[in-house]
Coordinates of C-alpha atoms (C1' of nucleotides) and ligand atoms in Angstrom, one line a residue:
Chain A
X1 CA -2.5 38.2 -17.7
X2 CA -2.4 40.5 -14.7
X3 CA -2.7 44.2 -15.3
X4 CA -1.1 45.4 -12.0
X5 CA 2.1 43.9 -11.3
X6 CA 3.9 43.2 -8.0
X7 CA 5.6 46.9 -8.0
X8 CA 2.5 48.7 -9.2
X9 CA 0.6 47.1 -5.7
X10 CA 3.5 48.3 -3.7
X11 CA 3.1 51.8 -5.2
X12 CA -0.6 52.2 -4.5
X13 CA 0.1 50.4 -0.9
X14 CA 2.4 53.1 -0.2
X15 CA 0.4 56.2 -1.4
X16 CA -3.0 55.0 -0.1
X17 CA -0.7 54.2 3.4
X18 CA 0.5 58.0 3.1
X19 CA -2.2 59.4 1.5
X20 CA -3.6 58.1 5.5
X21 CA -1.9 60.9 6.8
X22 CA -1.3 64.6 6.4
X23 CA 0.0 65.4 3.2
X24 CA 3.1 66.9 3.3
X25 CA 4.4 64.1 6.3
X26 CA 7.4 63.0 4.7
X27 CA 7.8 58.6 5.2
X28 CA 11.2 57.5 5.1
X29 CA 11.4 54.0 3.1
X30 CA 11.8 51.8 5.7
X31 CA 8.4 52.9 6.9
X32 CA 7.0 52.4 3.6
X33 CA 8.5 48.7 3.3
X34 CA 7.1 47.6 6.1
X35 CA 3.6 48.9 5.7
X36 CA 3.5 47.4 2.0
X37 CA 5.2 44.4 2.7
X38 CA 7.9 45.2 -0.2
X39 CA 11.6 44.7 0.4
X40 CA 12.9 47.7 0.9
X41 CA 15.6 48.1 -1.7
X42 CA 12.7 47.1 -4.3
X43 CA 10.3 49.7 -2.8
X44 CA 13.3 52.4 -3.5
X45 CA 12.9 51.6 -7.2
X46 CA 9.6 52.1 -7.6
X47 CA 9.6 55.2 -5.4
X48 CA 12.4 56.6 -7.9
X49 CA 10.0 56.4 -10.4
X50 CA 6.9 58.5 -8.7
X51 CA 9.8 60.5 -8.0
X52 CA 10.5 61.0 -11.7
X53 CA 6.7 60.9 -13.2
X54 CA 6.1 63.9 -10.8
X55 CA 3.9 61.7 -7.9
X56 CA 5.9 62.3 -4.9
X57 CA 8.9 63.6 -3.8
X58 CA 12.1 62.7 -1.8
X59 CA 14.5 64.3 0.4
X60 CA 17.9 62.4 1.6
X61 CA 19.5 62.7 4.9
X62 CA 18.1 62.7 8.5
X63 CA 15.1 63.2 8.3
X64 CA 14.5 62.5 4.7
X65 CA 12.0 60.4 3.3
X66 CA 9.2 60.9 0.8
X67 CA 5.9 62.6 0.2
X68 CA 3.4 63.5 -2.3
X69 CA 4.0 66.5 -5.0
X70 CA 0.2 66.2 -5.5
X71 CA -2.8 65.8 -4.2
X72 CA -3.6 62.6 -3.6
X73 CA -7.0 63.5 -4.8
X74 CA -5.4 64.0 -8.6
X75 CA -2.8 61.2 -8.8
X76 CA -5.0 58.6 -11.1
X77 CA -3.9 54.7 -11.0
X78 CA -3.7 55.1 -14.4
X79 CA -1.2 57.4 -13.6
X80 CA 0.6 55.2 -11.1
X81 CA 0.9 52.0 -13.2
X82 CA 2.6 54.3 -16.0
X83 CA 4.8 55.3 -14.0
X84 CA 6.2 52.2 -12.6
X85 CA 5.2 49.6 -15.0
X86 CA 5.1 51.2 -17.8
X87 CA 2.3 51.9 -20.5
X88 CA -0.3 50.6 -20.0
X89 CA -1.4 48.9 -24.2
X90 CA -4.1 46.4 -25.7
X91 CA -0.6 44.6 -27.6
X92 CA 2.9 45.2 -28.3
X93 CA 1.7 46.9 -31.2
X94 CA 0.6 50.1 -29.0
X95 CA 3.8 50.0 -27.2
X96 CA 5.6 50.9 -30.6
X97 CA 3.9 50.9 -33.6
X98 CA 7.2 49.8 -35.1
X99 CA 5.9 46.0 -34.7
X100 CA 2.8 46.8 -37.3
X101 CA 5.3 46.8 -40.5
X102 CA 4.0 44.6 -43.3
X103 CA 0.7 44.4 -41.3
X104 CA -1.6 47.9 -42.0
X105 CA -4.8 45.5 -42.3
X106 CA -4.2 44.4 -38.4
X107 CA -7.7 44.0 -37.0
X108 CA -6.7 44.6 -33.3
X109 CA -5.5 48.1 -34.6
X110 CA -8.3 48.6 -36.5
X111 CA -11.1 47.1 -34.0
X112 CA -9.5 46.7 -30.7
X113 CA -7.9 50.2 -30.4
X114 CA -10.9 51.5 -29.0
X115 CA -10.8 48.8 -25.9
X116 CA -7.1 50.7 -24.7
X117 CA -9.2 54.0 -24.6
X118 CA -11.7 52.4 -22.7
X119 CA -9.5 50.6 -20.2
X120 CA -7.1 53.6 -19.3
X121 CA -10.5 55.7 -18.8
X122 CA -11.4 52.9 -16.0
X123 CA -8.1 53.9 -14.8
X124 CA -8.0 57.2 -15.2
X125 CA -11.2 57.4 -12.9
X126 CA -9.4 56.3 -9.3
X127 CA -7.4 58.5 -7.4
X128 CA -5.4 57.5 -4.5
X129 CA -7.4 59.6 -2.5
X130 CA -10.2 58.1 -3.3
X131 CA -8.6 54.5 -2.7
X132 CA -7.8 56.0 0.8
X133 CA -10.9 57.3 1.7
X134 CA -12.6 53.7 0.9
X135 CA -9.9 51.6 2.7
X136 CA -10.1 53.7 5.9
X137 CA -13.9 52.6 5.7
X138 CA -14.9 49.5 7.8
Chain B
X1 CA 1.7 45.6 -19.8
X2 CA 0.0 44.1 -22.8
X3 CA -3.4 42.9 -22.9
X4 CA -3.1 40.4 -26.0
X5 CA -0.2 38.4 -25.8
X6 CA 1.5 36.6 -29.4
X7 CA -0.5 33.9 -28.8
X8 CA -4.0 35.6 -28.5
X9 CA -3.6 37.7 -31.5
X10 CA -2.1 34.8 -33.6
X11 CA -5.7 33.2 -32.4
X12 CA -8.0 36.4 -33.6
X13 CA -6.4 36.5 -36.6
X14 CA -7.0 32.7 -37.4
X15 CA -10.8 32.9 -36.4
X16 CA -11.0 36.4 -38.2
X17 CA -9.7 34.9 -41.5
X18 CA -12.2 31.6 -41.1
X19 CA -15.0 33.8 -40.6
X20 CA -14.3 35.4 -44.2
X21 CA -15.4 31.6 -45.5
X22 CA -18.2 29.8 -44.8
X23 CA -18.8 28.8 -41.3
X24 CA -18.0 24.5 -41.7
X25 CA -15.0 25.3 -44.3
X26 CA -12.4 23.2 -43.1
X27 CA -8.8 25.0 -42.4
X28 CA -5.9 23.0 -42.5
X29 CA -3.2 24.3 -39.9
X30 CA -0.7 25.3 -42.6
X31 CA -3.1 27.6 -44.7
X32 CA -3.8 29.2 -41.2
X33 CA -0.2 29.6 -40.4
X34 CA 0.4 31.2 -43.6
X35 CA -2.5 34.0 -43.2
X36 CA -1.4 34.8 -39.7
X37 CA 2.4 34.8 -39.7
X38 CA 2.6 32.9 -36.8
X39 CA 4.8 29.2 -36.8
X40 CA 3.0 26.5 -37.5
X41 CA 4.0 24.1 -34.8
X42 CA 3.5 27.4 -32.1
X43 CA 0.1 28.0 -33.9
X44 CA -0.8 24.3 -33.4
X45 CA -1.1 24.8 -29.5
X46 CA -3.3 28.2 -29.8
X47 CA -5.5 25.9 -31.9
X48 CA -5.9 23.2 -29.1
X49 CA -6.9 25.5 -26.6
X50 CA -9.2 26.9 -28.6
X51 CA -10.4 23.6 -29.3
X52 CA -10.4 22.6 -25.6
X53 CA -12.6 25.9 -25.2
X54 CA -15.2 24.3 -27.8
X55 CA -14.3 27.7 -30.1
X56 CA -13.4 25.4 -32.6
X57 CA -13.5 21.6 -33.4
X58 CA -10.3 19.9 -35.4
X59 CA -10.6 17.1 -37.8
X60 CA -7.2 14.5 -37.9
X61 CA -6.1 13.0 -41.9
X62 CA -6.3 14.1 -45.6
X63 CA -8.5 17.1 -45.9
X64 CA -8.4 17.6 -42.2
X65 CA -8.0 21.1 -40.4
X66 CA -10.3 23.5 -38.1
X67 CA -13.6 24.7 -38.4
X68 CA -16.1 26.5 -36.1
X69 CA -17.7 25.0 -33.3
X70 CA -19.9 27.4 -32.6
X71 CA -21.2 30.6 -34.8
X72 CA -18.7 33.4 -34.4
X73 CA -20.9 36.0 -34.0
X74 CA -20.9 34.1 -30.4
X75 CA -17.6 33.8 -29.7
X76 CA -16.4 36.9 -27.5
X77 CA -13.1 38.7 -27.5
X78 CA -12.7 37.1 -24.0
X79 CA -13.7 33.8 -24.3
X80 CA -10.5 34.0 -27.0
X81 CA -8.5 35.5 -24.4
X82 CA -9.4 33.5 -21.3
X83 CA -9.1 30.3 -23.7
X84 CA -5.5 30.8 -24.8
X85 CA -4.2 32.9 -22.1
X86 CA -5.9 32.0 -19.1
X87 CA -7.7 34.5 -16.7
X88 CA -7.9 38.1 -17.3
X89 CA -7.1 39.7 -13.8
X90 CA -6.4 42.7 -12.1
X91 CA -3.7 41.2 -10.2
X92 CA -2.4 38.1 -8.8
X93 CA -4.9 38.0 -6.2
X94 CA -7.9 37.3 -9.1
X95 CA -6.5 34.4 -10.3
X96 CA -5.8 32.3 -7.1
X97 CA -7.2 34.2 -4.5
X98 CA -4.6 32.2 -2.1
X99 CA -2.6 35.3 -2.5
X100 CA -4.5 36.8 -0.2
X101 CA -3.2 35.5 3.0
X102 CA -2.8 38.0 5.6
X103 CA -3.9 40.8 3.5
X104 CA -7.7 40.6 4.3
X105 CA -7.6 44.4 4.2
X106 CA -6.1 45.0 0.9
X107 CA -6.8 48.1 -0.9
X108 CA -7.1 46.4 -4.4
X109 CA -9.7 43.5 -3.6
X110 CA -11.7 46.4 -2.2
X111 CA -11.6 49.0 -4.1
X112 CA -10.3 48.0 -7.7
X113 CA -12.2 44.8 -8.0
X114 CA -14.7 46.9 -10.2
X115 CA -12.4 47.0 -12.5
X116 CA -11.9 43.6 -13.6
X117 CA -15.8 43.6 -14.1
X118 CA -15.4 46.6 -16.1
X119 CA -12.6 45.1 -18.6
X120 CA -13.8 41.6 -19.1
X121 CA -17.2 43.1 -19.7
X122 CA -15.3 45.3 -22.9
X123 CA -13.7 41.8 -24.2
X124 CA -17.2 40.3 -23.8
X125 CA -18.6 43.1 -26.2
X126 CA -16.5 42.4 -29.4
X127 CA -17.3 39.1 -31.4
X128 CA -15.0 37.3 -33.7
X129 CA -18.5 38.0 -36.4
X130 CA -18.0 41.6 -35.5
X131 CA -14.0 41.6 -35.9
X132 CA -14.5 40.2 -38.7
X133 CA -17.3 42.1 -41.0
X134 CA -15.0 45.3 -39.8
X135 CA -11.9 44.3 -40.9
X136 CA -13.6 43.2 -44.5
X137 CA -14.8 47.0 -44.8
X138 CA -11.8 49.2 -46.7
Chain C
dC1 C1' -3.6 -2.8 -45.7
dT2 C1' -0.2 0.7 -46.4
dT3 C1' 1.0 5.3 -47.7
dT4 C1' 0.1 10.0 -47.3
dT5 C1' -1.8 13.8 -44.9
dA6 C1' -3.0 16.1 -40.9
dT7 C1' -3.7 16.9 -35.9
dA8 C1' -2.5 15.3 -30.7
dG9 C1' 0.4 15.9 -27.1
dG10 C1' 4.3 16.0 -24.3
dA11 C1' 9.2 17.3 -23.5
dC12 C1' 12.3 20.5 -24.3
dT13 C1' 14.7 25.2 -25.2
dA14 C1' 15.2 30.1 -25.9
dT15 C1' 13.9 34.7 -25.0
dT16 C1' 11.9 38.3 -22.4
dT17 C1' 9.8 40.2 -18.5
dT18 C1' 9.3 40.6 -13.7
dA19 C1' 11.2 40.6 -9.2
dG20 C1' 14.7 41.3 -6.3
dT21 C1' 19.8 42.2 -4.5
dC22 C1' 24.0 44.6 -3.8
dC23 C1' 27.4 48.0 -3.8
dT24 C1' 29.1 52.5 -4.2
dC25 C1' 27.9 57.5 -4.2
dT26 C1' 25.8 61.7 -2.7
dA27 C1' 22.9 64.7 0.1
dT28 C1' 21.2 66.2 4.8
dT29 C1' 21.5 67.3 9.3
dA30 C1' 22.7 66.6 14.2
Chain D
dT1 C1' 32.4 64.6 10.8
dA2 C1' 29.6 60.8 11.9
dA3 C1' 25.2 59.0 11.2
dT4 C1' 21.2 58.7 8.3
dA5 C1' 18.6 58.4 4.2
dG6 C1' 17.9 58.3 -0.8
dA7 C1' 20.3 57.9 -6.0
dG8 C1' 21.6 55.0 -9.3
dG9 C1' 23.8 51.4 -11.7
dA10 C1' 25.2 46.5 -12.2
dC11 C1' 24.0 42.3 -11.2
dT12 C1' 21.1 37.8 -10.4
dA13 C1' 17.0 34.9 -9.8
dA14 C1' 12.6 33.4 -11.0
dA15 C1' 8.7 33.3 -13.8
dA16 C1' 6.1 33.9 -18.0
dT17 C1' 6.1 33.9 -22.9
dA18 C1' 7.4 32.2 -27.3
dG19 C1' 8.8 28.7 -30.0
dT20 C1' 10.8 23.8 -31.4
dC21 C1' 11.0 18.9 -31.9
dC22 C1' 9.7 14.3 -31.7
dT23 C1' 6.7 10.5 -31.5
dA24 C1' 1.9 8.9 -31.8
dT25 C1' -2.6 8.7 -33.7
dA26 C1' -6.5 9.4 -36.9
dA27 C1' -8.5 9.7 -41.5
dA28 C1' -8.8 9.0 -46.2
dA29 C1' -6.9 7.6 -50.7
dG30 C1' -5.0 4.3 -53.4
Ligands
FES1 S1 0.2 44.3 -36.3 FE1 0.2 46.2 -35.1 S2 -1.8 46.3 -34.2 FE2 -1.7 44.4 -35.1
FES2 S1 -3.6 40.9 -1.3 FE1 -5.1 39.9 -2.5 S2 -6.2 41.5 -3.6 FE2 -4.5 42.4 -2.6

DNA sequence: CTTTTATAGGACTATTTTAGTCCTCTATTA
DNA sequence: TAATAGAGGACTAAAATAGTCCTATAAAAG
């Protein structure tokens, strides 16, 4: 079981890569692809989606290209993984509780529950600045 | 991104429901079946593993089944995991760190690394014994 | 010693998730 | 208005997950 997936590390390659530089420089994808390593066309889909959870922004055209709509400093990777991979849940069951029916006596809902809280507080606690500030380190 | 797959919470819920009975009570496959929902045949190979792990030991012929192998106030949440799932891991890169290559400099070995100590060392915290004298309480 | 009961173990299949591609459309600006 | 860059949906490929099936072997009862 891996908790970050292949389009989560692209996502936290890119923003630590522009997180590097001033904030509001605005990296067009191609850059992006070929700093993470991503093919490009799978990079855009990821970045759609820190486009739609708020992380960064885009612009199209000459020119165009993305950047941050925070601060680096306050974009969590608990934040990031949501965003592109989804929620982030202990089982299926936390996804949609739908999946408990005929099973109210579950014991990972009534004793692992509080593991989920614990695991998205890990998460909650690095930023991408942060993770920048550590990488550009030696 | 789930945590416990089928086949781990098929397993909890086995070694939850033998901890309600004394510790040598022999279960025969079927009777665990029934108690967890899963399909007998599927449930079979969660039992091997966890047999292979030395969570529990398996008796062939008439009044054969599965019983403990240990106490389960030893047995960890993770040891369940990591025996039917394989590794718990941040990414990739933590289960076969071949993955690596070229990427000595990679913001997730470095920086989120931590994490993985920080999760397994949750799953290590909660015992079957534990699970279990919860999920007796109303 | 053979029938019955129960697990072992491997090959196989189905389903779902993850990863990636491709093509057409729209926005931006030189 | 041509060139550039992202939007967005349909599509495909590969891998992981979930489950089935079949034959073999072990244990105990008769
Ligand atoms: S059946 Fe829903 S948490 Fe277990
Ligand atoms: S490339 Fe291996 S941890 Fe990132």
């Amino acid at each position: 079981m891996e908790l970050i997936k292949r389009n989560t590390d692209y996502a936290l390659r890119a923003l630590v890569h522009m997180a590097e530089t001033a904030n509001d420089t605005i990296h067009p994808l191609g850059e992006l692809a070929a700093v993470t390593g991503a093919p490009e066309t799978f990079l855009r889909k990821v970045v759609q989606k820190l486009d739609a959870a708020g992380v960064v922004a885009t612009r199209r055209g000459r020119g165009g290209g993305v950047c941050f709509q925070k601060d680096p400093d306050v974009i969590t990777v608990l934040e990031v993984v949501e965003a592109v991979q989804g929620p982030v849940a202990i089982n299926k069951c936390f996804v949609s509780n739908r999946e408990c029916a005929g099973r109210r006596d579950c014991l990972i809902r009534r004793n692992l529950g509080g593991i989920q809280t614990d695991l998205t507080d890990l998460l909650r606690e690095a930023t991408v600045g942060t993770l920048a500030r550590r990488a550009s380190q030696a």
